[in-house]
PDB file of N, CA and C in Angstrom:
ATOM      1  N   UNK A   1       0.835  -1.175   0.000  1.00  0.00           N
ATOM      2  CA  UNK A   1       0.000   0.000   0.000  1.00  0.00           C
ATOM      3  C   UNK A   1       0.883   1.243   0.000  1.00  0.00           C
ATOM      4  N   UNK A   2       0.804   2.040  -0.730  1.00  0.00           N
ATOM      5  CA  UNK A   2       1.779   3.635  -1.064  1.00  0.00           C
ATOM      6  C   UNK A   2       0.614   4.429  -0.014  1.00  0.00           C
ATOM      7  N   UNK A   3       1.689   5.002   0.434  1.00  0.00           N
ATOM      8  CA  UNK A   3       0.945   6.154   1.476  1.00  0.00           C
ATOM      9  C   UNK A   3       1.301   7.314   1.088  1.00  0.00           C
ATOM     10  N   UNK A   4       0.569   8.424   0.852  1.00  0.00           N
ATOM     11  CA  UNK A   4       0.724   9.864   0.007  1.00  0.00           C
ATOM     12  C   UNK A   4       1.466  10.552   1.080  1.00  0.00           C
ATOM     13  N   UNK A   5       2.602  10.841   0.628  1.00  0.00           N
ATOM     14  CA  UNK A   5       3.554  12.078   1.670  1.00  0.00           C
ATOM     15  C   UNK A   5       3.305  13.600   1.050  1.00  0.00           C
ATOM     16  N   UNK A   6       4.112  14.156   2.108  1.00  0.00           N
ATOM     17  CA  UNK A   6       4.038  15.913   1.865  1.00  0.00           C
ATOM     18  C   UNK A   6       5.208  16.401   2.465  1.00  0.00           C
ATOM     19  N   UNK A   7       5.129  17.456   1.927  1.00  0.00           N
ATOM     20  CA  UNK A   7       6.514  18.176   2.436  1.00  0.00           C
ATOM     21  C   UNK A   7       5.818  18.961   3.333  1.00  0.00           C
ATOM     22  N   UNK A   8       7.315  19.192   3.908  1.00  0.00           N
ATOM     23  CA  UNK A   8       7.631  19.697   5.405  1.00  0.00           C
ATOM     24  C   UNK A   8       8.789  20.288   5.660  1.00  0.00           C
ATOM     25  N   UNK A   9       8.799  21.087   6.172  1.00  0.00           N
ATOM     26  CA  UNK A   9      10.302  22.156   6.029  1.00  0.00           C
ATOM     27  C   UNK A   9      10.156  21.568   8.151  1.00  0.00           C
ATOM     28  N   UNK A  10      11.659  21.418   8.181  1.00  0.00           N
ATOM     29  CA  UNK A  10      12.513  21.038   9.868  1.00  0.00           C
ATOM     30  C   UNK A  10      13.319  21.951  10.016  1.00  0.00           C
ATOM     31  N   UNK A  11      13.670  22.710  11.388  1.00  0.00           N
ATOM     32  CA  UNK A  11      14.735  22.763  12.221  1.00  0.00           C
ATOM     33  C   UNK A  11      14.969  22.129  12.791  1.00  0.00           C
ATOM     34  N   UNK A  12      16.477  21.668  12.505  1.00  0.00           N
ATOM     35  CA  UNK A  12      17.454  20.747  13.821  1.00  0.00           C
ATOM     36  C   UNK A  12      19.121  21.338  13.777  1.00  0.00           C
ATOM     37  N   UNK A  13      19.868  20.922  14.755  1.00  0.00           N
ATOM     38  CA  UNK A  13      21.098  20.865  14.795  1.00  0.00           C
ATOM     39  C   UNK A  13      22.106  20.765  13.840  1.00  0.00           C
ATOM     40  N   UNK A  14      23.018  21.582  13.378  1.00  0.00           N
ATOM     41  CA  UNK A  14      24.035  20.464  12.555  1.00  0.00           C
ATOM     42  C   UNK A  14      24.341  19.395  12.928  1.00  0.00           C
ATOM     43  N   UNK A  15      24.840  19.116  14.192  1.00  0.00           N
ATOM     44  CA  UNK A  15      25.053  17.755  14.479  1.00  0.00           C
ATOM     45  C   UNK A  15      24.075  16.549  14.294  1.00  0.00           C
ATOM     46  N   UNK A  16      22.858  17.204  14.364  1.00  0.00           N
ATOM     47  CA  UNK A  16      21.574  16.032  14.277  1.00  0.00           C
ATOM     48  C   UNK A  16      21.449  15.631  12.373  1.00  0.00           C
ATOM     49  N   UNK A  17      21.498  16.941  12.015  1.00  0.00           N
ATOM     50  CA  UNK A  17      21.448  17.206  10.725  1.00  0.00           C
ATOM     51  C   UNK A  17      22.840  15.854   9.720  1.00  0.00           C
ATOM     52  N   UNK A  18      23.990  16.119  10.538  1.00  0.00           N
ATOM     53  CA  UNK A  18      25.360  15.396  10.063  1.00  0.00           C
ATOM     54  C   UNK A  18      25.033  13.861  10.299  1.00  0.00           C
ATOM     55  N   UNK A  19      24.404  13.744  11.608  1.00  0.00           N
ATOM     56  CA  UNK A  19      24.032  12.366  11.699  1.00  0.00           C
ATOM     57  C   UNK A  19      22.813  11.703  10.903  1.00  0.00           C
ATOM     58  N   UNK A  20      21.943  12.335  10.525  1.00  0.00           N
ATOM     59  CA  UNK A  20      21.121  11.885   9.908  1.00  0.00           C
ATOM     60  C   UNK A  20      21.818  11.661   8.284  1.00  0.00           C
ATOM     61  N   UNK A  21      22.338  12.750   7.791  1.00  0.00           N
ATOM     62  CA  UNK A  21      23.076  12.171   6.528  1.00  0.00           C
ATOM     63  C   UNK A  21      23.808  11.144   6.801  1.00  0.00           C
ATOM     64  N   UNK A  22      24.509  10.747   7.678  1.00  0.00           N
ATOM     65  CA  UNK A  22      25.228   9.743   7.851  1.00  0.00           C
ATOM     66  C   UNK A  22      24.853   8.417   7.864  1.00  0.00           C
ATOM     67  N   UNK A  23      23.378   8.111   8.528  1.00  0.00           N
ATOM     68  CA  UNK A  23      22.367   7.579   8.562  1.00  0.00           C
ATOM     69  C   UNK A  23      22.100   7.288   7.509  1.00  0.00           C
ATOM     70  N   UNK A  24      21.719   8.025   6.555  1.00  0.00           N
ATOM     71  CA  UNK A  24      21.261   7.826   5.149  1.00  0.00           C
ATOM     72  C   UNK A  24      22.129   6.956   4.529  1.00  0.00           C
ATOM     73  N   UNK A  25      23.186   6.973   4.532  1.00  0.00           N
ATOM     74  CA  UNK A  25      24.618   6.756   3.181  1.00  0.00           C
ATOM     75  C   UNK A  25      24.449   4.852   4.010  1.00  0.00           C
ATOM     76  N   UNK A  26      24.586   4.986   5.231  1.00  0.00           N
ATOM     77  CA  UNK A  26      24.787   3.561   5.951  1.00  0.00           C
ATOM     78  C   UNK A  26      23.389   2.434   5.682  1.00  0.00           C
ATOM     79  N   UNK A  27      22.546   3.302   5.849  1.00  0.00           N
ATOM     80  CA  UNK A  27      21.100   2.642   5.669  1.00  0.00           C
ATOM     81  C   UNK A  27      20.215   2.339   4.431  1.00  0.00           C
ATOM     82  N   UNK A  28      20.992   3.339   3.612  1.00  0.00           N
ATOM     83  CA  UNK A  28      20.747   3.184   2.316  1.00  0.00           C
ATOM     84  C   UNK A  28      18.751   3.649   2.217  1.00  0.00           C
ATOM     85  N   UNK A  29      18.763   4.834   2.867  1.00  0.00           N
ATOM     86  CA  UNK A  29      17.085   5.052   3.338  1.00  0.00           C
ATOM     87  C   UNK A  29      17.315   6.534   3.421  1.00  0.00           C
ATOM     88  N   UNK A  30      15.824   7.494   2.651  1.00  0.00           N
ATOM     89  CA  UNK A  30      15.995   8.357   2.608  1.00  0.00           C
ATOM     90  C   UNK A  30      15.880   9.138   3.983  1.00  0.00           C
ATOM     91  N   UNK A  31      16.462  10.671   4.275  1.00  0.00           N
ATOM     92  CA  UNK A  31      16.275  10.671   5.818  1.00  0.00           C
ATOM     93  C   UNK A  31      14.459  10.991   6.034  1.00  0.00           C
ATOM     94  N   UNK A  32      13.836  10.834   5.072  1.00  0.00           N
ATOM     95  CA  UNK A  32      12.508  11.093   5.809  1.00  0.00           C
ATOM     96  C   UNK A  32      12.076   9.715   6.055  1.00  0.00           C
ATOM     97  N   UNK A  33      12.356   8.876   5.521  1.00  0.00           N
ATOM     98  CA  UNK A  33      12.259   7.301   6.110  1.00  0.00           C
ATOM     99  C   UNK A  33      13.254   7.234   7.362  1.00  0.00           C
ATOM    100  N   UNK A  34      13.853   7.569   7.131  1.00  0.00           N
ATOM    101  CA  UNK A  34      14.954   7.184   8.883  1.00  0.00           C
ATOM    102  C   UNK A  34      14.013   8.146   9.677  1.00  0.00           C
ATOM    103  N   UNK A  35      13.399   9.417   9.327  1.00  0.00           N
ATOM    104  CA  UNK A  35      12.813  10.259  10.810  1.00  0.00           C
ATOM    105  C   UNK A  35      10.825   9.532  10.589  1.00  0.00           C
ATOM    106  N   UNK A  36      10.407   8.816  10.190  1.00  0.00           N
ATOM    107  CA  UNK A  36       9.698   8.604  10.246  1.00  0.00           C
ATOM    108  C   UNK A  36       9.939   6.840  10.764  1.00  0.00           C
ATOM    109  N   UNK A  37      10.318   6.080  10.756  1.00  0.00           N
ATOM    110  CA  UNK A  37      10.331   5.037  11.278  1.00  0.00           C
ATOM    111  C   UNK A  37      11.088   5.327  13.090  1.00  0.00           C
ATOM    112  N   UNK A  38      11.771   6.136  12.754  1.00  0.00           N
ATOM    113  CA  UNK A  38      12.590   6.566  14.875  1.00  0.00           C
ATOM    114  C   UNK A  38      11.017   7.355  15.549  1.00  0.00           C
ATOM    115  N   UNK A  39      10.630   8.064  14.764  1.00  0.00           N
ATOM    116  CA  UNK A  39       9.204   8.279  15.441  1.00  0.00           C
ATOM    117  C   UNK A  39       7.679   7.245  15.490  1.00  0.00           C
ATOM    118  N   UNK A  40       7.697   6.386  14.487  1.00  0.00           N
ATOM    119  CA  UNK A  40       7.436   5.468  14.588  1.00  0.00           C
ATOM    120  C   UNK A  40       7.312   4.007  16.342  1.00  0.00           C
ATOM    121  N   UNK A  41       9.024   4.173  16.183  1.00  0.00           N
ATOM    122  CA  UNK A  41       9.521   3.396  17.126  1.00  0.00           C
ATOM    123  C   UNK A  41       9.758   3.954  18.621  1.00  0.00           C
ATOM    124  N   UNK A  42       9.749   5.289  18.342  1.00  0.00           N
ATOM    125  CA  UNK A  42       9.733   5.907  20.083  1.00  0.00           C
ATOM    126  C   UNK A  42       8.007   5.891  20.370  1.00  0.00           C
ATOM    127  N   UNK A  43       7.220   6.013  19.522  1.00  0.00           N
ATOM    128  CA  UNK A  43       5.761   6.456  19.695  1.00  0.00           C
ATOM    129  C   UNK A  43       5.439   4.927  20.342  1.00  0.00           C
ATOM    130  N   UNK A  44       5.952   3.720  20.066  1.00  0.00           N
ATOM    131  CA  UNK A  44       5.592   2.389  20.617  1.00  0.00           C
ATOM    132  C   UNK A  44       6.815   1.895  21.994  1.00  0.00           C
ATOM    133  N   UNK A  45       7.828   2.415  21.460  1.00  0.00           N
ATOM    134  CA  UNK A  45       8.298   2.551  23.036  1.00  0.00           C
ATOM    135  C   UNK A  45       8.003   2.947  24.297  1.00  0.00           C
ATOM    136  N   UNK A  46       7.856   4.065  24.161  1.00  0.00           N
ATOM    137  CA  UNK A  46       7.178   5.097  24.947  1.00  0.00           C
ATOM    138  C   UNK A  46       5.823   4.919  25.557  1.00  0.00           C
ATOM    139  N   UNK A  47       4.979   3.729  25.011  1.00  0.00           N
ATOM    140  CA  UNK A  47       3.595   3.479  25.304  1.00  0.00           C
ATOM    141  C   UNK A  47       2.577   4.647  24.825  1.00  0.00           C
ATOM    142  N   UNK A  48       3.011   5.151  23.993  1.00  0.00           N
ATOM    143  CA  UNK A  48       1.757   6.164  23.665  1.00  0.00           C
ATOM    144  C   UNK A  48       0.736   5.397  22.993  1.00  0.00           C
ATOM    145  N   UNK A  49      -0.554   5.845  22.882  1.00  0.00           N
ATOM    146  CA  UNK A  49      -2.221   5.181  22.725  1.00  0.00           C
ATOM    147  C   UNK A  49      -1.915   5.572  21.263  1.00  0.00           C
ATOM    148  N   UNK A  50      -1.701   4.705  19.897  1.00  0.00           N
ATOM    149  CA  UNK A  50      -1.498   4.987  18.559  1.00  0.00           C
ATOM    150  C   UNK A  50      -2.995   5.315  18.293  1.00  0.00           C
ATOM    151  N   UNK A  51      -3.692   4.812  19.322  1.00  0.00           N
ATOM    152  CA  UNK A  51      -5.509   5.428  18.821  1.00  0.00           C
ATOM    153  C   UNK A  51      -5.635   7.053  18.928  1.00  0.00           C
ATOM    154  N   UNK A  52      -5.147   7.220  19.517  1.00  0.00           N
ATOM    155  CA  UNK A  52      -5.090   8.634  20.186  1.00  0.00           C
ATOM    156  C   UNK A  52      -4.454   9.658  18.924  1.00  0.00           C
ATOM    157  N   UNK A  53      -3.233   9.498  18.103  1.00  0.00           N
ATOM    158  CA  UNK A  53      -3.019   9.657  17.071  1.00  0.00           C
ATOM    159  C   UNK A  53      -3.537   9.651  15.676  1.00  0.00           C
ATOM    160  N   UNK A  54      -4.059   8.476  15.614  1.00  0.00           N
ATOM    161  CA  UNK A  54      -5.331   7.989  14.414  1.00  0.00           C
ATOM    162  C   UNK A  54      -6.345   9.183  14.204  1.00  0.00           C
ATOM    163  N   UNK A  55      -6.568   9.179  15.795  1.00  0.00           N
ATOM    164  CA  UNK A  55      -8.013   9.931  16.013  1.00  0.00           C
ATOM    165  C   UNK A  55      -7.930  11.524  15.759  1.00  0.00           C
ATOM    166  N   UNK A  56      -6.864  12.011  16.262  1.00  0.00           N
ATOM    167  CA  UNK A  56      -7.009  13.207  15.817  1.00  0.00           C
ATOM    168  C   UNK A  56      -6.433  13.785  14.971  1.00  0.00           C
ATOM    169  N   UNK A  57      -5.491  12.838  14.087  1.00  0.00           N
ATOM    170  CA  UNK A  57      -5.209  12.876  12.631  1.00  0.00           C
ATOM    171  C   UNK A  57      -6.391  12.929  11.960  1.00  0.00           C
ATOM    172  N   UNK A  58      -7.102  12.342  11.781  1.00  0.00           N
ATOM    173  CA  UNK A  58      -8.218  12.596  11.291  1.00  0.00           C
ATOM    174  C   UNK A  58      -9.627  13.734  11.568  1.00  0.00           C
ATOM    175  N   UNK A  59      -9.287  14.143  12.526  1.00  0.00           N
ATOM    176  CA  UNK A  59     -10.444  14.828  13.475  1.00  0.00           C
ATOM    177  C   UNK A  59     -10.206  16.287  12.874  1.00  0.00           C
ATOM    178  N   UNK A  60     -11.285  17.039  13.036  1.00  0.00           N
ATOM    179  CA  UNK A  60     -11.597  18.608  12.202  1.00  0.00           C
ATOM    180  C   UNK A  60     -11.378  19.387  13.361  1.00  0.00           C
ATOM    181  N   UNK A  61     -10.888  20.513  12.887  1.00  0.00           N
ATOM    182  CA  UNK A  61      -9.990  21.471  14.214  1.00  0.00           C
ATOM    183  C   UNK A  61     -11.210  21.863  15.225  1.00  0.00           C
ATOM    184  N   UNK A  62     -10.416  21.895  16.453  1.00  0.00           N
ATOM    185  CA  UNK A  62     -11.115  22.109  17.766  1.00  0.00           C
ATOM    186  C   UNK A  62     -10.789  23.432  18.027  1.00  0.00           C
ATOM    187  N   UNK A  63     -11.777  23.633  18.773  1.00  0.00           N
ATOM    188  CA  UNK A  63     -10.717  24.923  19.976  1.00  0.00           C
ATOM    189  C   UNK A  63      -9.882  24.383  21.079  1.00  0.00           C
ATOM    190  N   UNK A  64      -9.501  25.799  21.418  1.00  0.00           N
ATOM    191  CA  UNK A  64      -8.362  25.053  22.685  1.00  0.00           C
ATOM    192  C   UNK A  64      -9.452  24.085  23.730  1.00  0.00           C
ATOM    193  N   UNK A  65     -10.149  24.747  24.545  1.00  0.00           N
ATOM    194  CA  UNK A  65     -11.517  23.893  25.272  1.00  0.00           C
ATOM    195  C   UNK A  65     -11.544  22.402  24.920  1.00  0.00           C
ATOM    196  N   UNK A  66     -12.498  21.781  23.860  1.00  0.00           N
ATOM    197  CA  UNK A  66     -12.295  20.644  23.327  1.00  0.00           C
ATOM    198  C   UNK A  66     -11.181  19.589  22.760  1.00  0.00           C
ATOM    199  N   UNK A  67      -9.795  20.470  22.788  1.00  0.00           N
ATOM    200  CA  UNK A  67      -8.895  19.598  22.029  1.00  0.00           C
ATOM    201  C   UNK A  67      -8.741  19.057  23.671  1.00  0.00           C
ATOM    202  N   UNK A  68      -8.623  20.205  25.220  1.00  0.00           N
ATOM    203  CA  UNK A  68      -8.202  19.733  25.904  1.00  0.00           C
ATOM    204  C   UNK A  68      -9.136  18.437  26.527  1.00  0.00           C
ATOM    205  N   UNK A  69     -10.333  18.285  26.351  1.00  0.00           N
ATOM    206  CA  UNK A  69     -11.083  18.000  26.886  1.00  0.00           C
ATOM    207  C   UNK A  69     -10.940  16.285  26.388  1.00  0.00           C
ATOM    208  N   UNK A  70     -10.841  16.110  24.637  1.00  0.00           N
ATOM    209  CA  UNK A  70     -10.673  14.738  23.772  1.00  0.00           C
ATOM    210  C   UNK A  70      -9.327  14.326  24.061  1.00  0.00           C
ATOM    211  N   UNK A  71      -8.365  15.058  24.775  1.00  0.00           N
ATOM    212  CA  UNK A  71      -7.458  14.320  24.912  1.00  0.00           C
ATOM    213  C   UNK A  71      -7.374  13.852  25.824  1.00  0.00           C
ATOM    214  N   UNK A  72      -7.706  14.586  26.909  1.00  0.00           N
ATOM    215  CA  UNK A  72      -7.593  14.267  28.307  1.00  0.00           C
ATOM    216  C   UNK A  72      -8.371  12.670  28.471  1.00  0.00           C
ATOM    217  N   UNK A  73      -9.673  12.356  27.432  1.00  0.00           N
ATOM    218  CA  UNK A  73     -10.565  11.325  27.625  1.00  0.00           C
ATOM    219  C   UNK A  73      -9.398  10.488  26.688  1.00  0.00           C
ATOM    220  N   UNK A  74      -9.005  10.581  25.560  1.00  0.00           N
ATOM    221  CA  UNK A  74      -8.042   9.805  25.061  1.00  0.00           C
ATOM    222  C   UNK A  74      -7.099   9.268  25.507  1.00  0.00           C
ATOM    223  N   UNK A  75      -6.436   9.948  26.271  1.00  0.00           N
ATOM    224  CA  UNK A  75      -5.750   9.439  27.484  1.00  0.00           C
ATOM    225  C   UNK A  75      -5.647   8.707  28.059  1.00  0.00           C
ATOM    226  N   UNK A  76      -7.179   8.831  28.817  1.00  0.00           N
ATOM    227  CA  UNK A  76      -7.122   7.687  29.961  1.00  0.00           C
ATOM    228  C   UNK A  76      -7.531   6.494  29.319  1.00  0.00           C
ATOM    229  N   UNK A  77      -7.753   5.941  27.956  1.00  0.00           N
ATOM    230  CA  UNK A  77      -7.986   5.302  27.369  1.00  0.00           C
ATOM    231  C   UNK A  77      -7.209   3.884  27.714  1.00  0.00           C
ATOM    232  N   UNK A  78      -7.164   2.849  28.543  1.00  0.00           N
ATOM    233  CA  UNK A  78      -6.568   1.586  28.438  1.00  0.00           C
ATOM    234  C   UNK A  78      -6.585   0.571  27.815  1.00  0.00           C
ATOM    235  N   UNK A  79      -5.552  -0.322  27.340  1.00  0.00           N
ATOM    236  CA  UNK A  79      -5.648  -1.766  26.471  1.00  0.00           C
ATOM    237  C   UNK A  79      -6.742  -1.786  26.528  1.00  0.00           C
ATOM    238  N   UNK A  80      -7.167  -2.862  27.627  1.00  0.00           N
ATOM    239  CA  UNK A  80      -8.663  -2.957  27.435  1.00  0.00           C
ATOM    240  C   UNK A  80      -9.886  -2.242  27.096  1.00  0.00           C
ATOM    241  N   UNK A  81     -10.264  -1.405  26.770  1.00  0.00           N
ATOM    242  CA  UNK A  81     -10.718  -0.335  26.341  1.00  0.00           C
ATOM    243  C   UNK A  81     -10.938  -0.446  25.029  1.00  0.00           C
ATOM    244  N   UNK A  82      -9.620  -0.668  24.392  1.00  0.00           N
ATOM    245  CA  UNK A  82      -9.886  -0.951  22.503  1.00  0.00           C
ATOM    246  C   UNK A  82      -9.900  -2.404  22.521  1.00  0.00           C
ATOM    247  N   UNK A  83      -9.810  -3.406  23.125  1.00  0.00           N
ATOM    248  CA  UNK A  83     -10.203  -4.758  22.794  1.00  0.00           C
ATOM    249  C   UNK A  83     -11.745  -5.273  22.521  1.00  0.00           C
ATOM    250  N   UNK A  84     -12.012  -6.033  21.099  1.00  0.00           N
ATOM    251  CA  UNK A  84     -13.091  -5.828  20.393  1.00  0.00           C
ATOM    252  C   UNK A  84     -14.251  -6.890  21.516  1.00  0.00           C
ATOM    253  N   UNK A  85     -14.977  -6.581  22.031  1.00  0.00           N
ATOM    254  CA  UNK A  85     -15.989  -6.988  22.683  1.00  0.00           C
ATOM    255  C   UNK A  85     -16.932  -7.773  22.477  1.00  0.00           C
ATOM    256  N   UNK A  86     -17.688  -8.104  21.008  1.00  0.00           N
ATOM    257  CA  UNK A  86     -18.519  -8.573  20.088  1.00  0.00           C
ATOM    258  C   UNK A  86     -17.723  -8.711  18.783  1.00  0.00           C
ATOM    259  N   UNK A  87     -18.051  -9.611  18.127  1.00  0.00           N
ATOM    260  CA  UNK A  87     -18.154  -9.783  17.125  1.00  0.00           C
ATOM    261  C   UNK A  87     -19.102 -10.152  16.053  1.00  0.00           C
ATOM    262  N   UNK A  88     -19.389  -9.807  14.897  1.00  0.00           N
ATOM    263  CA  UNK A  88     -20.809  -9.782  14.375  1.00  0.00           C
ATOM    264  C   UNK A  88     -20.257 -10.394  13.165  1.00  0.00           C
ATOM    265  N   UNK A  89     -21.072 -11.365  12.134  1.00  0.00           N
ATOM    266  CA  UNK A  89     -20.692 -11.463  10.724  1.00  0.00           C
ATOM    267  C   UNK A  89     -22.226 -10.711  10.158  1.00  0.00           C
ATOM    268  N   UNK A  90     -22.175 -10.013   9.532  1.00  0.00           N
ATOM    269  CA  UNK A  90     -22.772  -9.155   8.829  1.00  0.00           C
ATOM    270  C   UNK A  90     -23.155 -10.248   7.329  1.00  0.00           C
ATOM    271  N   UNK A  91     -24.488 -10.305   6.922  1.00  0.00           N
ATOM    272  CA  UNK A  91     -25.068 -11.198   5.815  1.00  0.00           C
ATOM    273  C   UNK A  91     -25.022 -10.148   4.570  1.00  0.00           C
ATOM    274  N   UNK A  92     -24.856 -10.797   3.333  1.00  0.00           N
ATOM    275  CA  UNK A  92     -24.758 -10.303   2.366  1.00  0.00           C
ATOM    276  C   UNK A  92     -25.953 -10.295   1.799  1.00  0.00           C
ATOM    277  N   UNK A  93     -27.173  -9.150   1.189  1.00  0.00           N
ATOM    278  CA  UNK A  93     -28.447  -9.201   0.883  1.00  0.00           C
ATOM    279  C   UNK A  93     -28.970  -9.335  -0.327  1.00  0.00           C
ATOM    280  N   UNK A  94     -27.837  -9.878  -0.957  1.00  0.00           N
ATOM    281  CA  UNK A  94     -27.846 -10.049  -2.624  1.00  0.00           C
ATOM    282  C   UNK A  94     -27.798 -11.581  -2.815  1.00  0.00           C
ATOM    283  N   UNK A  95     -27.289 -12.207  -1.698  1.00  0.00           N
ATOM    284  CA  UNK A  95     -27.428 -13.863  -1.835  1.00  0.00           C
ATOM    285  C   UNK A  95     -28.516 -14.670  -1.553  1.00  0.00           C
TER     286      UNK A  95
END
């Protein structure tokens, strides 16, 4: 599956900057693939809720009030919480 990218203009360090080219030449990966897979991999290290991300990637701008309010509930969101509860098979009405 191709996922549609966009540009994005960064500030960082020279030094961060030197290492990431360096990165590149060794890995043979462009550096927006090397900064997108390390964020990738800290976002699951770190235990952050990837629902929580999904959700307001997609979600239509808030005010300050409500963004604080969906996150704060996103938050407290636990494993169990997104584990699927039911399952349904849905019939096809053409058969």
């Amino acid at each position: 599956m191709r996922t549609t990218k966009e540009r994005h203009s960064i500030t960082m360090s020279p030094l961060a900057w030197t290492i990431l080219n360096k990165l590149k030449a060794i890995q043979k990966k462009s550096i927006s693939s090397i900064l997108e897979e390390s964020l990738m991999r800290m976002v699951k290290e770190e235990g952050y809720n990837t629902t929580y991300f999904k959700i307001m990637a997609s979600a239509s701008e808030c005010n300050d009030e409500e963004n604080k309010e969906l996150a704060e509930i996103l938050d407290s969101l636990k494993e169990e919480d997104l584990e699927v509860a039911e399952e349904y098979e849905l019939e096809d009405k053409d058969k």
